[in-house]
Short mmCIF file of C-alpha atoms in Angstrom, two decimals:
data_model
loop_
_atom_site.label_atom_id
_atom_site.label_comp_id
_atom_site.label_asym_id
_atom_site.label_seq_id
_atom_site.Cartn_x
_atom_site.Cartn_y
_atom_site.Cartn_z
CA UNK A 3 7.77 -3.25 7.17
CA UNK A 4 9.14 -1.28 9.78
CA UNK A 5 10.14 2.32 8.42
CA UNK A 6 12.74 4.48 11.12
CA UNK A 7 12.87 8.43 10.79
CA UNK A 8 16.25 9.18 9.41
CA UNK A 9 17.97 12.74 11.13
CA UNK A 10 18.34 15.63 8.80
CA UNK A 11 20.99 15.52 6.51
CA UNK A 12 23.66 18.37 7.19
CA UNK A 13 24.14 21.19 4.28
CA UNK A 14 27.68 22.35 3.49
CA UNK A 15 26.59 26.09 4.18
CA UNK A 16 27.76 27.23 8.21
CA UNK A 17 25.12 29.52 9.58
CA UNK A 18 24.86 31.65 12.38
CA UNK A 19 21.68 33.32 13.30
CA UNK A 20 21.47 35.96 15.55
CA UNK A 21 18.47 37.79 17.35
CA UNK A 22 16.67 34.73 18.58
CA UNK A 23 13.28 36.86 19.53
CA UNK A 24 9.48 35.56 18.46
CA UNK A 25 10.44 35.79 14.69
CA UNK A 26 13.88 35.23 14.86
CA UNK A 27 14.06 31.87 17.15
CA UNK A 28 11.08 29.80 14.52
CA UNK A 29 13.25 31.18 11.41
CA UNK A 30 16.33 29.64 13.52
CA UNK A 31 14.35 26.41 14.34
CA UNK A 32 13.84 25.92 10.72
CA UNK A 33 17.32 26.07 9.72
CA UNK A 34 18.66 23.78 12.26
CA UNK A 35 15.73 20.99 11.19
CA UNK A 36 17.03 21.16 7.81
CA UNK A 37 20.47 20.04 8.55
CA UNK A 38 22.39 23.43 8.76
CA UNK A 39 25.37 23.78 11.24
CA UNK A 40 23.89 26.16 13.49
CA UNK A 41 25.70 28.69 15.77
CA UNK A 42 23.26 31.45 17.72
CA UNK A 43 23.33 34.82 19.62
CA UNK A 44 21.11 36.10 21.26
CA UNK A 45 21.09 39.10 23.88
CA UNK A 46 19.37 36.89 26.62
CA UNK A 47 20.83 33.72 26.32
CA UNK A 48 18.72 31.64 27.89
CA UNK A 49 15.93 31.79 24.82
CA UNK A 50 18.54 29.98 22.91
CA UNK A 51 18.41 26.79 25.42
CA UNK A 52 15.40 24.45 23.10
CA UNK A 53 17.78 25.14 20.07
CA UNK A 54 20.96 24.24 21.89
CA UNK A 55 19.81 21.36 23.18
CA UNK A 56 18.61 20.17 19.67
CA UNK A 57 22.25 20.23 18.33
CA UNK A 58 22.97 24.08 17.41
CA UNK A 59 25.89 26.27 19.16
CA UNK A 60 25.40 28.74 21.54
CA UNK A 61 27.44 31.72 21.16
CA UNK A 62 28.29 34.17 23.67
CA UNK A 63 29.10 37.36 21.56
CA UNK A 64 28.39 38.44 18.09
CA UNK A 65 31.76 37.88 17.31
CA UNK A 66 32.21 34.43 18.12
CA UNK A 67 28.76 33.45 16.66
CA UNK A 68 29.83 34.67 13.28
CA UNK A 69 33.52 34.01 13.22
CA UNK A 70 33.84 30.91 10.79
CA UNK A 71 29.99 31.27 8.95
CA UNK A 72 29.46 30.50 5.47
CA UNK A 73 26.40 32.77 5.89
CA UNK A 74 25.09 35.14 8.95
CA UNK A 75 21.17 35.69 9.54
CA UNK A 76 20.30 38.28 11.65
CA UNK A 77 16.64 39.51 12.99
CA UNK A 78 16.91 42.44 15.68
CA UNK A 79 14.16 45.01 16.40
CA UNK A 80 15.06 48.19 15.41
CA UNK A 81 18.09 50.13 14.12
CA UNK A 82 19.06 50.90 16.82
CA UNK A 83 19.88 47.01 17.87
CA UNK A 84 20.58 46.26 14.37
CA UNK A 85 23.81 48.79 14.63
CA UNK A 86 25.14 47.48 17.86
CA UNK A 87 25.01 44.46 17.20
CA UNK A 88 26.88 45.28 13.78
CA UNK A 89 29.45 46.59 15.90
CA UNK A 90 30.59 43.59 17.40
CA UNK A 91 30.22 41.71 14.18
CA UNK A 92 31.57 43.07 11.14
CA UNK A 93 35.28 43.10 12.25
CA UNK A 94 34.84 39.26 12.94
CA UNK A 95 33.47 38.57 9.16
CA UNK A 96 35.66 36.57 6.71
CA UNK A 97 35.69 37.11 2.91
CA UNK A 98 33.66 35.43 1.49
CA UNK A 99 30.57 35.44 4.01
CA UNK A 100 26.81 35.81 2.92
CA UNK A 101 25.10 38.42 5.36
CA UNK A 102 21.46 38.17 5.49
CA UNK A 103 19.60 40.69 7.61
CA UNK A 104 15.50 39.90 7.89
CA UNK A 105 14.99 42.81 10.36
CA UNK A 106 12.54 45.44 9.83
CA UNK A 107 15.16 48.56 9.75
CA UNK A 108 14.51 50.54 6.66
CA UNK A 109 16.81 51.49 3.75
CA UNK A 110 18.70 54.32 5.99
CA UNK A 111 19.86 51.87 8.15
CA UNK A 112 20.67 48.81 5.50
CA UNK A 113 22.75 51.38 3.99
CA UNK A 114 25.02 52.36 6.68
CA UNK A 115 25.40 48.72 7.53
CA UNK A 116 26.47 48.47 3.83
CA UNK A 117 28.36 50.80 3.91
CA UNK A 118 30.48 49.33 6.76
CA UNK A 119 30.93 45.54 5.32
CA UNK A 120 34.33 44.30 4.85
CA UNK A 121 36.02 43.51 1.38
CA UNK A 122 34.75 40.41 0.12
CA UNK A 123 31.18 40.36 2.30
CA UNK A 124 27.80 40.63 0.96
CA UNK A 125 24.89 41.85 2.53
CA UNK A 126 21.10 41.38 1.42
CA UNK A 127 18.00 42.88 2.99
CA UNK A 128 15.48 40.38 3.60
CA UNK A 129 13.18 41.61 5.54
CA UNK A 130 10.19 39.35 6.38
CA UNK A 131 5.99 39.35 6.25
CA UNK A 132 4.13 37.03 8.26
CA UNK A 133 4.46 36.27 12.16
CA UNK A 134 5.07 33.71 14.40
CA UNK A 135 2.62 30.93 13.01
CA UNK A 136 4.25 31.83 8.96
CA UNK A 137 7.77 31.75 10.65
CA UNK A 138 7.24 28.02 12.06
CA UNK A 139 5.06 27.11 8.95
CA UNK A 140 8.36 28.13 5.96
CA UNK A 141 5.95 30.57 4.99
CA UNK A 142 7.13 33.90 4.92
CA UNK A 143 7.03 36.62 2.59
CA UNK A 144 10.90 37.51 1.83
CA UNK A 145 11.28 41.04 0.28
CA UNK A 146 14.89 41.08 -0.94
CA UNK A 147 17.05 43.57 -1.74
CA UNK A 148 20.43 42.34 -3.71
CA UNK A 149 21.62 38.92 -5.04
CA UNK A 150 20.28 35.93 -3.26
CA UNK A 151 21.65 33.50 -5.87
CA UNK A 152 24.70 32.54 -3.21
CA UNK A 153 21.91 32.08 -0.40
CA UNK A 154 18.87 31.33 -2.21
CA UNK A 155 18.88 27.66 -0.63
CA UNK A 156 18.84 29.40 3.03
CA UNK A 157 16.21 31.92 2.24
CA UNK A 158 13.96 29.20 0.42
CA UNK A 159 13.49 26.98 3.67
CA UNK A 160 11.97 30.23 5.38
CA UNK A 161 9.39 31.60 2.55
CA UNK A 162 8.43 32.81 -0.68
CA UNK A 163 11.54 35.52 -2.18
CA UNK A 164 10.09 38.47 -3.92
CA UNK A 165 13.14 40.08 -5.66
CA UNK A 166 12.98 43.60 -4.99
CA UNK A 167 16.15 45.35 -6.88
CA UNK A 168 19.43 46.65 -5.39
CA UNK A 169 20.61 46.67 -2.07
CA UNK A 170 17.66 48.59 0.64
CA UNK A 171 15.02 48.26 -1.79
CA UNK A 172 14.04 45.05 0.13
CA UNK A 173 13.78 47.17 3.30
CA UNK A 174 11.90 49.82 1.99
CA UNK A 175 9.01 48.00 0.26
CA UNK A 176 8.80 46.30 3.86
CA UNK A 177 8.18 49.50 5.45
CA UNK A 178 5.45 50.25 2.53
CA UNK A 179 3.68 47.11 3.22
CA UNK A 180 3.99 47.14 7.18
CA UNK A 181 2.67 50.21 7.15
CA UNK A 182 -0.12 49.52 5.29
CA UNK A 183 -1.52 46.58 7.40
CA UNK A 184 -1.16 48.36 10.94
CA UNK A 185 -3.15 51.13 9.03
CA UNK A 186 -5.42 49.41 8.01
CA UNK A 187 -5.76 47.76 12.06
CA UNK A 188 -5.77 51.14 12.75
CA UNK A 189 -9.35 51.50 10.43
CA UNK A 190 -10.96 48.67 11.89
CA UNK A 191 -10.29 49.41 15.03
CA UNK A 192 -11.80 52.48 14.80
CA UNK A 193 -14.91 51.40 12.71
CA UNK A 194 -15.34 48.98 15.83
CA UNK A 195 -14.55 52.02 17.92
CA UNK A 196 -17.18 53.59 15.66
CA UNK A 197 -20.11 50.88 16.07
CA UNK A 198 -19.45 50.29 19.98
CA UNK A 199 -21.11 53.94 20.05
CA UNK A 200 -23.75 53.62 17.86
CA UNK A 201 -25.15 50.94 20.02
CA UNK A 202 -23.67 48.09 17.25
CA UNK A 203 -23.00 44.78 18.37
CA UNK A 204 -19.13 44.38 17.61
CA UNK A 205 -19.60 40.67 16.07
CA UNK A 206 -22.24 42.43 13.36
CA UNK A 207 -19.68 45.40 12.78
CA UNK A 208 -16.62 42.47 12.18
CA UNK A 209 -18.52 40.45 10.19
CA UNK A 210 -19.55 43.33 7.61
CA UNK A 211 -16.04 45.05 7.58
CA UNK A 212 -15.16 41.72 6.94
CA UNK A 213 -17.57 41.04 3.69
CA UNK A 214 -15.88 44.37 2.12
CA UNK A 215 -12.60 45.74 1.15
CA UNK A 216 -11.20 45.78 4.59
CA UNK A 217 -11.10 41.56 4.73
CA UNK A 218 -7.80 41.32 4.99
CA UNK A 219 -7.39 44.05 7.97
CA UNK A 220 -10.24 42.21 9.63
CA UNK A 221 -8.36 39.13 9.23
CA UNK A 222 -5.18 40.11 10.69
CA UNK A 223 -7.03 42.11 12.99
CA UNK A 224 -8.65 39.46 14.70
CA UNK A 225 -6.12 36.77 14.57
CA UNK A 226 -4.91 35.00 17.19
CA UNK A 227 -1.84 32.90 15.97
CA UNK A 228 0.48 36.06 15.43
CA UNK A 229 2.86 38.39 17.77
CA UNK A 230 3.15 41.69 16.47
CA UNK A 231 3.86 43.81 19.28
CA UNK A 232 2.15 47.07 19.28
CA UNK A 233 5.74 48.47 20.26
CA UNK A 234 7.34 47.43 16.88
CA UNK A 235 4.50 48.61 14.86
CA UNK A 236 4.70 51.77 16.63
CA UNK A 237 8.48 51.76 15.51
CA UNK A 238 7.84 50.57 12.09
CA UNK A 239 5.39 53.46 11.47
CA UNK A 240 8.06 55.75 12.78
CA UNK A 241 10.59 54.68 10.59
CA UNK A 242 8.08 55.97 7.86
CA UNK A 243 6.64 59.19 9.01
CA UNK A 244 10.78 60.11 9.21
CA UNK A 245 11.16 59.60 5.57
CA UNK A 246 7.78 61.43 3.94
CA UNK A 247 4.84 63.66 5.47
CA UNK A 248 2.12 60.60 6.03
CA UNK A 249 -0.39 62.43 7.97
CA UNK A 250 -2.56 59.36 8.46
CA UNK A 251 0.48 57.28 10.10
CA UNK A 252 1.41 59.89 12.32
CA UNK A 253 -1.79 59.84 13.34
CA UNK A 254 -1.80 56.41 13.89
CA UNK A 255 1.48 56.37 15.47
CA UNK A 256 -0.27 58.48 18.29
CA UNK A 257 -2.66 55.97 18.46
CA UNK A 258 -0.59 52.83 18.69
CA UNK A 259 1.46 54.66 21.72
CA UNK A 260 -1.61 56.73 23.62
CA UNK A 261 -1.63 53.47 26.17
CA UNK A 262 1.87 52.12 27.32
CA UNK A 263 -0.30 49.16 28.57
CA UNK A 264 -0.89 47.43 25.20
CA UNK A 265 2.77 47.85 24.25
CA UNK A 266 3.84 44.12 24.50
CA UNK A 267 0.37 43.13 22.93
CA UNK A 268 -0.10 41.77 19.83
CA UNK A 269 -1.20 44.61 17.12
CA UNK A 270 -5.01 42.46 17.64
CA UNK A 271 -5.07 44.58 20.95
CA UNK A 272 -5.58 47.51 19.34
CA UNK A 273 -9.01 46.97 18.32
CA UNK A 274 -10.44 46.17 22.17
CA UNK A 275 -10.45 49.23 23.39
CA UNK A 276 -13.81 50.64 24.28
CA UNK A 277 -16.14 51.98 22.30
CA UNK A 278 -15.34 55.73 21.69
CA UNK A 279 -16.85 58.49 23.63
CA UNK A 280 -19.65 60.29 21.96
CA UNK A 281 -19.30 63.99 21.28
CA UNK A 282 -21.37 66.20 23.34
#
């Protein structure tokens, strides 16, 4: 018997999603295949085009993306971004809105967004770990900060929620987690680093980092299905070296931004760079 593949059915919940970069447009892509109305922003339009021509909306302001949403989703790359584009959206919002943000910003800035949100809005920090390939897959890690109860069915079709407590608490265990796996890049790439002068073949040096504690830095160190630009890991650990003394991460701050070369690499590019010199 012939079987046909029957389209997705459409949910009652209106979503607009808006940053539409290498997290934010598989995250979008997901939402869309599950049936959700879909509306989009994104600064250059034209990355929007697959989704558009699969049935969501393109907007072409903030404004206009969010004006009628049930709930807004928004991954930008800094706080910077995540401000502006606040700007243009918050007088647009309607009571009654869910607001979820998923960018990396840190609890400074999920505050002042808070701080900002009309009567009747809610807001809950959902930043994500995991990249591109967990992003397609549904397969993110969702730190949350607040009550996802209204959006619960949204954030489920992305990942895995770990409730984190009140509002910015979501944001700040990201940056406690973030920073702990581009230091821990940082490591191997120096043990490599390390080895390449001590006349070590790097396989030998990878597969015996990788045998110890440091598997899962070796892991994400050498994968190649993620994009994690060195640029926003160089942000990320900024955002927290501003908030404690981590002498370590400032240290590897320097390193992630000594070669303006590797910024648009994946975090993986840290750990080619040639051996290091010996000391005389």
């Amino acid at each position: 018997m012939e079987t046909t593949t029957q389209p997705p059915q459409r949910t009652s919940q209106r979503i607009a999603f808006l940053g539409l970069g290498s997290m934010g447009l598989p995250m979008a892509r997901r939402l869309l295949d599950a049936g959700h109305p879909l509306t989009v922003w994104n600064r250059t339009a034209a990355k929007a085009d697959a989704l558009v021509a699969d049935g969501a909306v393109r907007a072409a302001t903030p404004a206009e993306a969010v004006r009628g949403a049930d709930v807004v989703v928004t991954m930008l790359a800094d706080p910077a971004a995540a401000l502006a584009v606040a700007d243009e959206l918050i007088p647009a919002l309607r009571p009654g809105t869910h607001w979820i943000d998923t960018s990396t910003v840190g609890p400074d800035a999920v505050a002042a967004l808070a701080a900002r949100l009309p009567a009747g809005v809610t807001l809950v920090d959902a930043p994500v770990m995991g990249s591109v390939d967990r992003a397609a897959a549904g397969e993110l890690l969702i730190l949350a900060g607040g009550d996802t109860s209204p959006v619960a069915g949204v954030l489920d079709r992305l990942g895995t929620v770990t409730p984190c407590g009140d509002p910015g608490t979501g944001a700040a265990l990201k940056l406690v987690l973030i920073n702990a796996v581009i230091g821990g890049v940082a490591v191997v790439a120096e043990a490599l680093a390390l080895a390449g002068s001590l006349g070590l073949p790097r396989e030998l040096a990878l597969r015996a980092l990788g045998e110890g504690p440091l598997a899962g830095a070796v892991g994400r160190a050498t994968a190649t299905g993620s994009h994690f630009p060195v640029a926003l890991a160089a942000k990320d650990v900024a955002l927290a070296t501003a908030v404690a003394e981590l002498p370590v991460l400032e240290a590897v701050h320097a390193s992630l931004t000594a070669d303006p070369a590797l910024l648009g690499e994946d975090l993986a590019a840290m750990t080619r760079r040639r051996p290091a010199a010996a000391r005389s």
